């Protein structure tokens, strides 16, 4: 369901997007402006993460990686997502050690870039699917890490 990611938009022949007519007037304009802001902030975040990773600045890349998710939570205007992230992220990171593995960082960064590309292409259905898979992967790493920890007790 795309409702929480923005309105249905259509492109004119000149490439500009306009809100589909649904009688909401100014609200549609505000939502389209928010989508533009999402694209800009997301692009800046991903590009900064790319630079950090290519320079081997892992702590800086981690900061941008975490912020990548928070950008979507802010756009969705869901305090519940922020709260869940604040509670779960430290546990997931502790159990999975995902950020300590170079191959994992590359995979995560590649997914962030792909999600950005889909957002820029207004393919929000694909964004939703890839974001879900991206988050589920983090959870699977954490579960595997937890089981390995339990086996070594």
Coordinates of C-alpha atoms in Angstrom, one line a residue:
X1 CA 0.0 0.0 0.0
X2 CA 1.5 3.3 -1.1
X3 CA -0.8 5.5 0.9
X4 CA 1.9 6.2 3.6
X5 CA 4.6 6.9 1.0
X6 CA 2.8 9.6 -1.0
X7 CA 0.1 10.3 -3.5
X8 CA -0.3 8.8 -6.9
X9 CA 1.5 11.0 -9.4
X10 CA 1.5 11.1 -13.1
X11 CA 4.1 12.5 -15.4
X12 CA 3.5 15.1 -18.2
X13 CA 5.2 14.7 -21.5
X14 CA 7.8 17.3 -20.4
X15 CA 8.8 15.0 -17.5
X16 CA 7.2 17.2 -14.7
X17 CA 5.0 15.4 -12.2
X18 CA 1.6 16.6 -11.1
X19 CA -0.7 15.1 -8.5
X20 CA -3.5 13.0 -9.7
X21 CA -6.7 14.9 -9.4
X22 CA -8.5 13.7 -6.4
X23 CA -10.0 16.9 -5.0
X24 CA -7.5 17.5 -2.2
X25 CA -6.0 20.7 -3.8
X26 CA -3.3 22.2 -1.6
X27 CA -2.8 18.9 0.3
X28 CA -1.6 17.3 -2.9
X29 CA 0.9 20.1 -3.5
X30 CA 2.2 19.8 0.0
X31 CA 2.7 16.0 -0.4
X32 CA 4.5 16.5 -3.7
X33 CA 6.8 19.0 -2.0
X34 CA 7.4 16.5 0.8
X35 CA 8.3 13.9 -1.9
X36 CA 10.8 16.3 -3.4
X37 CA 12.3 16.9 0.1
X38 CA 12.5 13.2 0.6
X39 CA 14.3 12.7 -2.7
X40 CA 16.8 15.5 -1.8
X41 CA 17.5 14.4 1.7
X42 CA 17.8 10.7 0.7
X43 CA 20.1 11.5 -2.2
X44 CA 22.4 13.6 0.1
X45 CA 22.4 10.9 2.7
X46 CA 23.2 8.1 0.3
X47 CA 25.9 10.1 -1.5
X48 CA 27.6 11.0 1.8
X49 CA 27.4 7.3 2.8
X50 CA 29.0 6.3 -0.5
X51 CA 31.9 8.8 0.0
X52 CA 32.4 7.7 3.6
X53 CA 32.5 4.0 2.6
X54 CA 34.8 4.6 -0.3
X55 CA 37.2 6.4 2.0
X56 CA 37.1 3.7 4.6
X57 CA 35.4 6.0 7.2
X58 CA 33.3 3.2 8.6
X59 CA 31.9 5.2 11.6
X60 CA 30.8 8.0 9.3
X61 CA 29.2 5.5 7.0
X62 CA 27.4 3.8 9.9
X63 CA 26.0 7.2 10.8
X64 CA 24.6 7.7 7.3
X65 CA 23.3 4.2 7.2
X66 CA 21.3 4.6 10.4
X67 CA 20.1 8.0 9.2
X68 CA 18.9 6.4 5.9
X69 CA 16.2 4.6 7.8
X70 CA 15.3 7.6 10.0
X71 CA 14.6 9.6 6.8
X72 CA 11.9 7.2 5.9
X73 CA 10.4 7.1 9.4
X74 CA 10.3 10.9 9.4
X75 CA 8.6 11.0 6.0
X76 CA 6.1 8.5 7.1
X77 CA 5.4 10.7 10.1
X78 CA 5.2 7.7 12.4
X79 CA 6.6 8.2 15.9
X80 CA 6.1 4.4 16.4
X81 CA 8.7 3.7 13.8
X82 CA 11.2 6.0 15.5
X83 CA 10.5 4.4 18.9
X84 CA 10.8 0.9 17.5
X85 CA 14.0 1.8 15.8
X86 CA 15.4 3.3 19.0
X87 CA 14.6 0.2 20.9
X88 CA 15.5 -2.5 18.4
X89 CA 18.5 -1.1 16.4
X90 CA 21.1 -1.4 19.3
X91 CA 20.0 -5.0 20.0
X92 CA 20.1 -5.9 16.3
X93 CA 23.6 -4.4 15.9
X94 CA 24.9 -6.1 19.0
X95 CA 23.6 -9.5 18.1
X96 CA 24.5 -9.4 14.4
X97 CA 27.8 -7.5 14.3
X98 CA 26.6 -6.7 10.8
X99 CA 28.5 -3.4 10.5
X100 CA 31.8 -5.1 11.4
X101 CA 31.8 -7.2 8.2
X102 CA 33.0 -5.5 5.0
X103 CA 30.8 -7.6 2.7
X104 CA 27.8 -6.7 4.8
X105 CA 28.5 -3.0 4.6
X106 CA 28.9 -3.2 0.8
X107 CA 25.6 -5.1 0.5
X108 CA 23.8 -2.7 2.8
X109 CA 25.2 0.3 0.9
X110 CA 24.2 -1.2 -2.4
X111 CA 20.7 -1.7 -1.2
X112 CA 20.5 1.9 0.0
X113 CA 21.6 3.0 -3.5
X114 CA 19.0 0.8 -5.1
X115 CA 16.2 2.1 -2.8
X116 CA 17.3 5.7 -3.6
X117 CA 17.1 4.9 -7.4
X118 CA 13.6 3.5 -7.0
X119 CA 12.5 6.6 -5.0
X120 CA 13.9 8.8 -7.7
X121 CA 12.0 6.8 -10.3
X122 CA 8.8 7.1 -8.2
X123 CA 8.6 3.3 -8.0
X124 CA 7.2 3.2 -4.5
X125 CA 5.8 -0.3 -4.8
X126 CA 9.4 -1.6 -5.5
X127 CA 10.7 0.7 -2.7
X128 CA 8.3 -0.9 -0.3
X129 CA 9.4 -4.5 -1.3
X130 CA 13.1 -3.8 -1.3
X131 CA 12.9 -1.9 2.0
X132 CA 11.0 -4.8 3.6
X133 CA 13.7 -7.3 2.4
X134 CA 16.4 -4.9 3.5
X135 CA 15.0 -4.8 7.1
X136 CA 14.3 -8.5 7.2
X137 CA 17.9 -9.2 6.3
X138 CA 19.1 -7.2 9.3
X139 CA 16.7 -9.2 11.5
X140 CA 18.0 -12.5 10.0
X141 CA 21.6 -11.4 10.8
X142 CA 20.6 -10.7 14.3
X143 CA 18.9 -14.0 14.8
X144 CA 21.9 -15.9 13.4
X145 CA 24.2 -13.9 15.7
X146 CA 22.0 -14.6 18.7
X147 CA 22.0 -18.4 18.0
X148 CA 25.8 -18.4 17.5
X149 CA 26.1 -16.5 20.8
X150 CA 23.8 -19.1 22.6
X151 CA 25.8 -22.0 21.2
X152 CA 29.1 -20.6 22.6
X153 CA 27.8 -20.2 26.1

